Amino acid sequence: MNWMPIARFEYKFSRQSNISVNYSGTPNEPSVTQILPFDMSTNRTSIVIGNANLNPEFSHQLNMRFRKNDFQKGNNFFAFVNAGLTNNKIVSLSKSYFDDLIDYQTGQTNSTLISETRYLNETNDKPFNVSSFYHYGKSLKEKTYNIMLMGGVSYNKNIGYISTEKDDNIGQKNIARNIVFNQGLMFRYNPSENLEINPGVRYQYNHTENSLTNRTTNVSSWTPTLIGSINITPTTIFGADLSKQFNSGYGAGINANPFVINTYVEQKFLKEQRGTIRLQAFDLLNEQTNVSRTVNESMIMDSRTNRLGRYFMLLFTYKFQKFAMGTPQGDDFHGGMRRPRM
């Protein structure tokens, strides 16, 4: 029998401001792969063996959210903090060793590097994570100028076991601590319906350290952006979205600093401008590349992904619905700030 406690608290300071706190506890049973006590893989150099004696883990989740909006002035603020802790966590034992394997084509025996994964319950230590985020928006001069500041910090403590011995089913404990810091700033200039300019910049810092190897790694990225649109005529709009990414600290061959340009031309027509034709161009320089880092209890993996490159799209839109009060609710963005037209 599993008990799953749930608790919720909310307090409203006013119609535009409130705070809420939520807690939940969840038991997690081991998967079939984690409990099967034999190898099910077809790759002889990558073995996964489960543990039939595994016990369920129990996770605790706590999140707190706060918001305060002033829609008339176009100001808003919200923030949240999430935290999680796991008892009896199911962790992996990663083994890497050389073993003699027979080559079925030649009949010869060769010394081959084997990667083996097993599973254990961590009973002496408790992995946990904490993440936070905030967003602050302020409008100036009757919403002509808008400033948005956002960011957050996350901390993760992962536990795993590592061994280089074939018959070692305990291994040495490795604690991987990962901190990620994000910060962004965006400015919006919207003097009229005919012009909108949105310059901004984002920064991310990723720090990882491992207790077993005393190895510390750091990666970071800066991303300046510029989004804008202008009405060439009352029914013709031109817009562009530019971003340049500067990455550092990734593994050899992973670093990439793509410059991505997206743009569009939009023409409105028909009665009451209900019809719209838009020609969009994506990644004009054909440089779209994503780099990322994944951290777990026993490994740091850097990856580089080439996404769909340069392409074009033609869209037709027709509006059927009329609104008595003009623009429908939800068209305002972050407390009175108009959504970018990209």
Short mmCIF file of C-alpha atoms in Angstrom, two decimals, residues 10-327:
data_model
loop_
_atom_site.label_atom_id
_atom_site.label_comp_id
_atom_site.label_asym_id
_atom_site.label_seq_id
_atom_site.Cartn_x
_atom_site.Cartn_y
_atom_site.Cartn_z
CA GLU A 10 -3.21 29.71 -1.44
CA TYR A 11 -3.53 33.26 -0.18
CA LYS A 12 -4.90 36.15 -2.26
CA PHE A 13 -3.59 39.56 -1.28
CA SER A 14 -5.87 41.12 -3.91
CA ARG A 15 -7.46 40.28 -7.25
CA GLN A 16 -4.09 40.88 -8.93
CA SER A 17 -1.75 39.37 -6.36
CA ASN A 18 -1.55 35.95 -4.75
CA ILE A 19 0.81 33.29 -3.42
CA SER A 20 0.36 29.51 -3.58
CA VAL A 21 2.22 26.57 -2.07
CA ASN A 22 1.78 22.97 -3.23
CA TYR A 23 3.23 19.72 -1.85
CA SER A 24 2.89 16.19 -3.17
CA GLY A 25 4.49 12.86 -2.36
CA THR A 26 4.73 10.11 -4.97
CA PRO A 27 6.01 6.52 -4.77
CA ASN A 28 7.80 5.30 -7.90
CA GLU A 29 8.08 1.60 -8.64
CA PRO A 30 11.21 0.34 -10.46
CA SER A 31 10.77 -0.33 -14.17
CA VAL A 32 10.84 -3.80 -15.71
CA THR A 33 14.35 -3.19 -17.06
CA GLN A 34 15.56 -2.19 -13.60
CA ILE A 35 14.36 -5.38 -11.87
CA LEU A 36 15.07 -8.10 -14.48
CA PRO A 37 18.15 -9.92 -13.07
CA PHE A 38 19.57 -10.78 -16.50
CA ASP A 39 20.72 -9.04 -19.66
CA MET A 40 18.03 -8.35 -22.28
CA SER A 41 20.18 -6.34 -24.72
CA THR A 42 21.43 -7.66 -28.06
CA ASN A 43 24.66 -5.64 -27.92
CA ARG A 44 27.38 -7.74 -26.26
CA THR A 45 29.45 -4.65 -25.42
CA SER A 46 26.61 -2.75 -23.73
CA ILE A 47 24.98 -4.78 -20.96
CA VAL A 48 22.04 -3.84 -18.71
CA ILE A 49 21.29 -6.12 -15.75
CA GLY A 50 18.48 -5.34 -13.32
CA ASN A 51 18.18 -5.91 -9.59
CA ALA A 52 15.23 -8.05 -8.43
CA ASN A 53 15.69 -6.78 -4.85
CA LEU A 54 15.05 -3.12 -5.68
CA ASN A 55 12.57 -1.25 -3.48
CA PRO A 56 10.31 1.59 -4.66
CA GLU A 57 11.59 5.13 -4.26
CA PHE A 58 9.53 7.95 -2.78
CA SER A 59 9.78 11.51 -4.07
CA HIS A 60 8.70 14.72 -2.35
CA GLN A 61 7.81 17.75 -4.50
CA LEU A 62 7.26 21.27 -3.20
CA ASN A 63 6.55 24.36 -5.30
CA MET A 64 5.77 27.94 -4.35
CA ARG A 65 4.48 30.62 -6.73
CA PHE A 66 3.90 34.34 -6.32
CA ARG A 67 2.43 36.85 -8.77
CA LYS A 68 1.57 40.54 -8.71
CA ASN A 69 0.11 42.34 -11.72
CA ASP A 70 -0.98 45.88 -12.47
CA PHE A 71 -2.69 45.62 -15.85
CA GLN A 72 -3.64 49.29 -16.04
CA LYS A 73 -0.02 50.41 -15.76
CA GLY A 74 1.33 47.41 -17.66
CA ASN A 75 3.55 46.22 -14.78
CA ASN A 76 3.86 42.63 -13.63
CA PHE A 77 5.99 40.33 -11.52
CA PHE A 78 5.87 36.59 -10.94
CA ALA A 79 8.29 34.08 -9.44
CA PHE A 80 8.34 30.43 -8.49
CA VAL A 81 10.55 27.97 -6.61
CA ASN A 82 10.38 24.21 -7.11
CA ALA A 83 12.15 21.67 -4.91
CA GLY A 84 12.32 17.88 -4.97
CA LEU A 85 13.87 15.23 -2.72
CA THR A 86 13.86 11.44 -3.14
CA ASN A 87 14.12 8.75 -0.48
CA ASN A 88 15.46 5.32 -1.41
CA LYS A 89 16.42 6.66 -4.83
CA ILE A 90 17.06 4.07 -7.57
CA VAL A 91 20.54 4.88 -8.89
CA SER A 92 22.77 3.25 -11.47
CA LEU A 93 26.03 1.36 -11.06
CA SER A 94 28.06 1.98 -14.22
CA LYS A 95 30.90 -0.43 -14.86
CA SER A 96 33.51 -0.23 -17.61
CA TYR A 97 35.99 -3.09 -18.01
CA PHE A 98 37.76 -5.28 -20.57
CA ASP A 99 36.57 -8.84 -21.18
CA ASP A 100 37.33 -11.57 -23.69
CA LEU A 101 34.71 -11.91 -26.43
CA ILE A 102 34.62 -14.35 -29.33
CA ASP A 103 34.42 -12.90 -32.83
CA TYR A 104 31.83 -15.14 -34.50
CA GLN A 105 33.18 -14.38 -37.99
CA THR A 106 36.83 -15.27 -37.30
CA GLY A 107 36.44 -17.48 -34.23
CA GLN A 108 39.16 -15.49 -32.45
CA THR A 109 38.95 -14.21 -28.89
CA ASN A 110 39.57 -10.48 -28.48
CA SER A 111 39.84 -8.26 -25.42
CA THR A 112 36.87 -5.88 -25.71
CA LEU A 113 35.73 -2.89 -23.63
CA ILE A 114 32.39 -3.69 -21.98
CA SER A 115 29.91 -1.15 -20.63
CA GLU A 116 27.64 -2.61 -17.96
CA THR A 117 24.80 -0.95 -16.03
CA ARG A 118 23.21 -2.23 -12.84
CA TYR A 119 20.79 -0.62 -10.34
CA LEU A 120 20.85 0.00 -6.58
CA ASN A 121 18.79 1.76 -3.93
CA GLU A 122 20.57 4.75 -2.38
CA THR A 123 19.70 4.57 1.32
CA ASN A 124 22.48 6.65 2.92
CA ASP A 125 22.08 9.85 0.91
CA LYS A 126 19.19 11.73 -0.66
CA PRO A 127 19.46 13.27 -4.17
CA PHE A 128 17.54 16.53 -4.51
CA ASN A 129 16.98 19.46 -6.85
CA VAL A 130 15.93 23.09 -6.49
CA SER A 131 14.97 25.44 -9.32
CA SER A 132 13.71 29.01 -9.40
CA PHE A 133 12.58 31.57 -11.96
CA TYR A 134 11.36 35.16 -11.93
CA HIS A 135 9.97 37.63 -14.47
CA TYR A 136 9.59 41.36 -14.01
CA GLY A 137 7.98 43.64 -16.58
CA LYS A 138 7.51 47.40 -16.44
CA SER A 139 5.88 49.80 -18.90
CA LEU A 140 6.89 53.44 -19.32
CA LYS A 141 5.33 56.40 -21.09
CA GLU A 142 1.88 54.87 -21.66
CA LYS A 143 3.32 51.47 -22.65
CA THR A 144 5.52 52.94 -25.37
CA TYR A 145 8.62 51.59 -23.64
CA ASN A 146 8.65 48.21 -21.92
CA ILE A 147 11.43 46.54 -19.96
CA MET A 148 11.43 42.83 -19.11
CA LEU A 149 13.94 41.22 -16.77
CA MET A 150 13.88 37.48 -16.20
CA GLY A 151 16.16 34.77 -14.83
CA GLY A 152 16.59 31.84 -12.51
CA VAL A 153 18.92 29.41 -10.77
CA SER A 154 18.74 25.61 -10.50
CA TYR A 155 20.77 23.17 -8.40
CA ASN A 156 20.82 19.39 -8.85
CA LYS A 157 22.50 16.76 -6.70
CA ASN A 158 22.77 13.40 -8.47
CA ILE A 159 24.25 10.19 -7.05
CA GLY A 160 25.68 7.22 -8.91
CA TYR A 161 28.21 4.44 -8.52
CA ILE A 162 31.19 3.74 -10.78
CA SER A 163 33.51 0.74 -11.08
CA THR A 164 36.16 -0.64 -13.44
CA GLU A 165 35.99 -4.19 -12.05
CA LYS A 166 33.86 -6.87 -13.72
CA ASP A 167 32.82 -8.60 -10.47
CA ASP A 168 32.30 -5.44 -8.42
CA ASN A 169 28.58 -4.99 -7.75
CA ILE A 170 28.94 -2.14 -5.24
CA GLY A 171 31.27 0.41 -6.85
CA GLN A 172 32.40 3.79 -5.58
CA LYS A 173 29.90 6.56 -4.91
CA ASN A 174 30.08 9.64 -7.12
CA ILE A 175 28.13 12.81 -6.28
CA ALA A 176 27.56 15.11 -9.25
CA ARG A 177 26.54 18.67 -8.39
CA ASN A 178 25.18 20.82 -11.19
CA ILE A 179 24.31 24.54 -11.02
CA VAL A 180 22.65 26.39 -13.90
CA PHE A 181 22.22 30.18 -13.88
CA ASN A 182 20.04 32.03 -16.41
CA GLN A 183 19.52 35.73 -16.91
CA GLY A 184 17.77 37.72 -19.63
CA LEU A 185 16.95 41.33 -20.43
CA MET A 186 14.54 42.52 -23.10
CA PHE A 187 13.54 46.03 -24.13
CA ARG A 188 10.49 46.87 -26.25
CA TYR A 189 9.94 50.11 -28.13
CA ASN A 190 6.40 50.41 -29.48
CA PRO A 191 5.64 54.06 -30.38
CA SER A 192 2.70 53.14 -32.63
CA GLU A 193 0.96 50.29 -34.40
CA ASN A 194 3.36 50.81 -37.32
CA LEU A 195 6.66 50.13 -35.58
CA GLU A 196 7.91 47.70 -32.96
CA ILE A 197 11.52 46.97 -31.96
CA ASN A 198 12.58 44.38 -29.37
CA PRO A 199 16.32 44.14 -28.59
CA GLY A 200 17.43 41.76 -25.85
CA VAL A 201 20.14 39.47 -24.53
CA ARG A 202 20.20 36.11 -22.70
CA TYR A 203 23.00 34.56 -20.65
CA GLN A 204 23.40 31.01 -19.30
CA TYR A 205 26.13 29.55 -17.09
CA ASN A 206 26.39 25.81 -16.35
CA HIS A 207 28.76 24.51 -13.63
CA THR A 208 29.31 20.81 -12.82
CA GLU A 209 31.61 19.10 -10.32
CA ASN A 210 32.09 15.42 -9.45
CA SER A 211 33.23 14.19 -6.04
CA LEU A 212 34.94 11.01 -7.27
CA THR A 213 37.16 12.58 -9.92
CA ASN A 214 37.38 16.11 -8.48
CA ARG A 215 36.66 17.29 -12.00
CA THR A 216 34.94 20.63 -12.56
CA THR A 217 33.53 21.83 -15.88
CA ASN A 218 31.93 25.11 -16.91
CA VAL A 219 30.02 26.09 -20.05
CA SER A 220 28.36 29.40 -20.86
CA SER A 221 26.52 31.14 -23.67
CA TRP A 222 25.55 34.69 -24.61
CA THR A 223 22.66 35.27 -27.02
CA PRO A 224 21.90 38.82 -28.23
CA THR A 225 18.55 39.04 -30.05
CA LEU A 226 16.65 41.60 -32.08
CA ILE A 227 12.98 41.25 -33.07
CA GLY A 228 11.20 43.96 -35.00
CA SER A 229 8.41 44.76 -37.42
CA ILE A 230 7.30 47.78 -39.46
CA ASN A 231 4.20 48.61 -41.46
CA ILE A 232 5.43 49.48 -44.95
CA THR A 233 1.85 50.38 -45.85
CA PRO A 234 -1.33 50.15 -43.73
CA THR A 235 -1.79 46.57 -45.00
CA THR A 236 1.83 45.43 -45.56
CA ILE A 237 4.11 44.39 -42.71
CA PHE A 238 7.78 43.44 -42.77
CA GLY A 239 9.38 41.72 -39.78
CA ALA A 240 12.65 40.09 -38.78
CA ASP A 241 14.04 38.01 -35.91
CA LEU A 242 17.83 37.95 -35.47
CA SER A 243 19.87 36.08 -32.87
CA LYS A 244 23.59 35.40 -32.47
CA GLN A 245 24.83 32.77 -30.02
CA PHE A 246 28.30 32.73 -28.43
CA ASN A 247 29.08 29.39 -26.73
CA SER A 248 32.18 28.44 -24.76
CA GLY A 249 33.38 25.53 -22.63
CA TYR A 250 31.90 22.63 -24.63
CA GLY A 251 33.91 19.63 -25.81
CA ALA A 252 36.06 19.59 -28.93
CA GLY A 253 33.96 19.78 -32.08
CA ILE A 254 30.84 20.78 -30.14
CA ASN A 255 31.22 24.56 -29.88
CA ALA A 256 29.14 26.48 -32.43
CA ASN A 257 28.22 30.15 -32.66
CA PRO A 258 25.27 30.28 -35.07
CA PHE A 259 23.80 33.50 -36.44
CA VAL A 260 20.11 32.89 -37.19
CA ILE A 261 17.98 35.25 -39.28
CA ASN A 262 14.24 34.71 -39.69
CA THR A 263 12.11 37.18 -41.62
CA TYR A 264 8.65 37.59 -43.15
CA VAL A 265 6.48 39.80 -45.36
CA GLU A 266 2.76 39.93 -44.61
CA GLN A 267 -0.03 41.33 -46.77
CA LYS A 268 -3.60 41.92 -45.47
CA PHE A 269 -6.53 42.06 -47.87
CA LEU A 270 -10.26 41.38 -48.31
CA LYS A 271 -13.03 43.16 -46.39
CA GLU A 272 -11.98 44.44 -42.95
CA GLN A 273 -8.54 42.92 -43.66
CA ARG A 274 -9.74 39.47 -42.69
CA GLY A 275 -7.42 37.72 -45.14
CA THR A 276 -3.64 37.54 -44.66
CA ILE A 277 -0.89 36.08 -46.80
CA ARG A 278 2.52 35.73 -45.17
CA LEU A 279 5.78 34.61 -46.77
CA GLN A 280 8.28 33.52 -44.11
CA ALA A 281 11.96 32.69 -44.46
CA PHE A 282 13.72 30.71 -41.73
CA ASP A 283 17.46 30.55 -41.05
CA LEU A 284 18.56 32.56 -44.10
CA LEU A 285 22.26 31.90 -43.40
CA ASN A 286 21.66 28.16 -42.87
CA GLU A 287 23.55 28.15 -39.54
CA GLN A 288 20.91 26.82 -37.12
CA THR A 289 22.77 24.57 -34.65
CA ASN A 290 21.91 23.66 -31.06
CA VAL A 291 24.52 22.73 -28.46
CA SER A 292 23.60 21.35 -25.05
CA ARG A 293 25.06 19.62 -22.01
CA THR A 294 23.42 16.72 -20.15
CA VAL A 295 24.62 15.88 -16.64
CA ASN A 296 23.75 12.75 -14.67
CA GLU A 297 25.27 10.83 -11.78
CA SER A 298 28.12 9.28 -13.75
CA MET A 299 28.52 11.12 -17.04
CA ILE A 300 28.67 14.54 -18.69
CA MET A 301 27.52 14.51 -22.32
CA ASP A 302 27.86 17.42 -24.75
CA SER A 303 25.75 17.24 -27.90
CA ARG A 304 25.50 19.26 -31.08
CA THR A 305 22.36 19.05 -33.19
CA ASN A 306 21.87 20.42 -36.68
CA ARG A 307 18.21 21.35 -36.92
CA LEU A 308 16.11 21.83 -40.05
CA GLY A 309 18.08 24.33 -42.12
CA ARG A 310 17.01 27.16 -44.36
CA TYR A 311 13.45 26.88 -45.63
CA PHE A 312 10.49 29.03 -46.69
CA MET A 313 6.82 28.91 -45.78
CA LEU A 314 3.75 30.50 -47.36
CA LEU A 315 0.74 30.96 -45.07
CA PHE A 316 -2.83 32.04 -45.68
CA THR A 317 -5.04 33.13 -42.77
CA TYR A 318 -8.70 34.11 -42.75
CA LYS A 319 -10.47 35.49 -39.66
CA PHE A 320 -14.09 34.41 -39.26
CA GLN A 321 -14.79 35.71 -35.75
CA LYS A 322 -15.72 39.26 -34.75
CA PHE A 323 -15.21 40.72 -31.28
CA ALA A 324 -17.58 43.38 -29.98
CA MET A 325 -14.85 45.09 -27.95
CA GLY A 326 -12.18 44.94 -30.67
CA THR A 327 -9.16 42.83 -29.77
#
